[in-house]
CSV table of C-alpha atoms in Angstrom, one decimal:
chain,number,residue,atom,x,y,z
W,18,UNK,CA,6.0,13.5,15.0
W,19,UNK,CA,5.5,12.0,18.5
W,20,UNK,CA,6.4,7.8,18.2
W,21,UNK,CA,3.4,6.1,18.2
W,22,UNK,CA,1.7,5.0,21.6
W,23,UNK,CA,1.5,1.7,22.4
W,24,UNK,CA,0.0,1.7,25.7
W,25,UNK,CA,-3.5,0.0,25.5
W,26,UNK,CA,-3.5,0.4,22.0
W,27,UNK,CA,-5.4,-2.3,19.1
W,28,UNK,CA,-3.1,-3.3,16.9
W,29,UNK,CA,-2.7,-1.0,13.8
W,30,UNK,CA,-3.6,-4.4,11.5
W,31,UNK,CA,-7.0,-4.6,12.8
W,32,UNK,CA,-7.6,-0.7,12.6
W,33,UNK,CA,-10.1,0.3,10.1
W,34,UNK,CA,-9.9,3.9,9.3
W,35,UNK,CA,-7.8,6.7,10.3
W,36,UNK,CA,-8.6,9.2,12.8
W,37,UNK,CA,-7.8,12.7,11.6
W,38,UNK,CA,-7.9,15.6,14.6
W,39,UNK,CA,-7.6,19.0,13.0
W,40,UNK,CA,-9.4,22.9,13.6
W,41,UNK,CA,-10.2,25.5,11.5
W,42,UNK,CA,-7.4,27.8,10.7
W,43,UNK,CA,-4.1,25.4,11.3
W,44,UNK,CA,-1.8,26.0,8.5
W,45,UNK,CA,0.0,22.4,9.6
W,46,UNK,CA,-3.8,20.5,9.3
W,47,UNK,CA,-4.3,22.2,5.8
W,48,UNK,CA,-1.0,20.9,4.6
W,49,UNK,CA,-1.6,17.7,5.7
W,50,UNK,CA,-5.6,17.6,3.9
W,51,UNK,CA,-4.4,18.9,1.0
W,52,UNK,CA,-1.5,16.0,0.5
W,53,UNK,CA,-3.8,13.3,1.9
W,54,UNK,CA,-6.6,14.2,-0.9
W,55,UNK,CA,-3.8,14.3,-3.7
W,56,UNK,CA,-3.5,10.9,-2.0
W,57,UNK,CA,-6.1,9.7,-2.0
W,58,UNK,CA,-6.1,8.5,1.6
W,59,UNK,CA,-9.6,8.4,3.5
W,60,UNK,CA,-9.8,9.3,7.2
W,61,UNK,CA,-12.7,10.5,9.3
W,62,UNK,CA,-12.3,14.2,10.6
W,63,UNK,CA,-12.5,15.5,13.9
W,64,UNK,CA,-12.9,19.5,14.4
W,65,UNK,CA,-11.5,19.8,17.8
W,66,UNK,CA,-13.6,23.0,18.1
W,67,UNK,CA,-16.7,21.4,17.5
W,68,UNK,CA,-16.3,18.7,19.6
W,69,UNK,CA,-14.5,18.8,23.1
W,70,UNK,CA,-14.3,14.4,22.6
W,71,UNK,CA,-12.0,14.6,19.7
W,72,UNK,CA,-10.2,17.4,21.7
W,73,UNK,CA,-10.3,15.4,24.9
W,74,UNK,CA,-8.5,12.4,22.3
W,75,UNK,CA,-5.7,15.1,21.3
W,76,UNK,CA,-4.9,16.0,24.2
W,77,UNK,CA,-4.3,12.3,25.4
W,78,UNK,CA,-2.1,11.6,22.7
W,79,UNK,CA,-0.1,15.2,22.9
W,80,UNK,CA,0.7,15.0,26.0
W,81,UNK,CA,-1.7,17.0,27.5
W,82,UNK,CA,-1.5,19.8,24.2
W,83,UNK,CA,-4.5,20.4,21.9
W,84,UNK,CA,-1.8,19.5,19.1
W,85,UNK,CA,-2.9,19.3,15.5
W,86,UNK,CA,-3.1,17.7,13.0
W,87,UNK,CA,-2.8,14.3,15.2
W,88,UNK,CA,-3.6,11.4,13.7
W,89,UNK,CA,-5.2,8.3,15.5
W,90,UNK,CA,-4.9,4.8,13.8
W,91,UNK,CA,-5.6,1.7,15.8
W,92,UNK,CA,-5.1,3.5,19.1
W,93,UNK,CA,-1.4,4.5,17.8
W,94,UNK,CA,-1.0,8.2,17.3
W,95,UNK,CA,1.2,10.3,15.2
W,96,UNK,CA,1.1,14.1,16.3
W,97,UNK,CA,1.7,16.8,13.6
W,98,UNK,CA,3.2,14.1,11.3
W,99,UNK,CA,3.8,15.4,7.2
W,100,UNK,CA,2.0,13.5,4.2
W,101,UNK,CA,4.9,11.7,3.4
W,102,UNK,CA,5.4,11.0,7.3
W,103,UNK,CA,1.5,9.0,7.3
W,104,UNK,CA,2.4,7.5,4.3
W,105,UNK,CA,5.5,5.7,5.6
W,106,UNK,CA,3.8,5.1,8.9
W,107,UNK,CA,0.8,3.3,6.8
W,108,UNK,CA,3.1,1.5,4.7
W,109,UNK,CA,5.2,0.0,7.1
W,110,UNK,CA,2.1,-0.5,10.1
W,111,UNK,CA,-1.6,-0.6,8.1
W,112,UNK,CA,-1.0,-1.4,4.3
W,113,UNK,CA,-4.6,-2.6,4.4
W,114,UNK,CA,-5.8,1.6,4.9
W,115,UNK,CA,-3.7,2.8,2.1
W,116,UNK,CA,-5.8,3.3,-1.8
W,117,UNK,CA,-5.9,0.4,-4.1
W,118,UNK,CA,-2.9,0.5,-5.8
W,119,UNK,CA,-0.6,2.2,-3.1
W,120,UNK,CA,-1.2,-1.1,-1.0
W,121,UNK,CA,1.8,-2.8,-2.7
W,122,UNK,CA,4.8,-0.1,-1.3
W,123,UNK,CA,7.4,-1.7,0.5
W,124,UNK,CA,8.8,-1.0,3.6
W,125,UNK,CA,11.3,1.1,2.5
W,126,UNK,CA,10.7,4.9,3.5
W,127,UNK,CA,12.2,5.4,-0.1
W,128,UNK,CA,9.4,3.6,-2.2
W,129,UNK,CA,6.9,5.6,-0.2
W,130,UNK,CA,9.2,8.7,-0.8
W,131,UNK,CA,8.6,8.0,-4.7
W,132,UNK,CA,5.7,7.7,-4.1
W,133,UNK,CA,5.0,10.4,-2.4
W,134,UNK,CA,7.2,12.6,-4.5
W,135,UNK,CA,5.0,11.5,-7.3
W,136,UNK,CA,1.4,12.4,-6.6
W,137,UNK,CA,2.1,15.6,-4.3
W,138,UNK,CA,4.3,17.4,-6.6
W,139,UNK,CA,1.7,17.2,-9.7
């Protein structure tokens, strides 16, 4: 998971919905729908094979790779980043886009970790 970029970037606490960059066929951007949807955690999906924008995007915040999943919140990206990796980040830097209910975890990667533990290994 890259650490976030800063430069130029709105603030995570005024973001209002994740960015989700993915293509067909990435074992890594499965992973990461399936756990999101056990979530419950809403994003908007790019297909960076349907769109050369959203791979244009990926490639800004990979470093020049068509990395994916990479996630784009607020102008802060995480690159290839876990479930349980989102959730932290979301807990700790945009409460406000996690579901009702999951808004309340602390900062503490091991509340999330419960969390997390909880609804993905139903």
């Amino acid at each position: 998971m890259n650490t976030p970029d800063l430069t130029g970037a709105a603030p995570v606490s005024v973001a209002d919905h994740i960015d989700l960059y993915w293509r067909p066929g990435c074992g890594f951007c499965t992973s990461l729908r399936r756990g999101l949807d056990k979530l419950a955690i809403e994003r908007v999906e790019h297909n960076i094979w349907d769109n050369p924008n959203a791979a244009a995007t990926v490639r800004h915040h990979a470093n020049g790779n068509e990395t994916v999943p990479t996630v784009v919140i607020g102008g802060q990206s995480l690159v290839n980043p876990s479930a349980r990796q989102l959730l932290a980040f979301l807990a700790s830097q945009a409460p406000h886009l996690l579901p009702a209910g999951q808004d309340k975890i602390e900062e503490s990667s091991n509340e999330a970790d419960r969390i997390v533990d909880r609804v993905l290994d139903d």
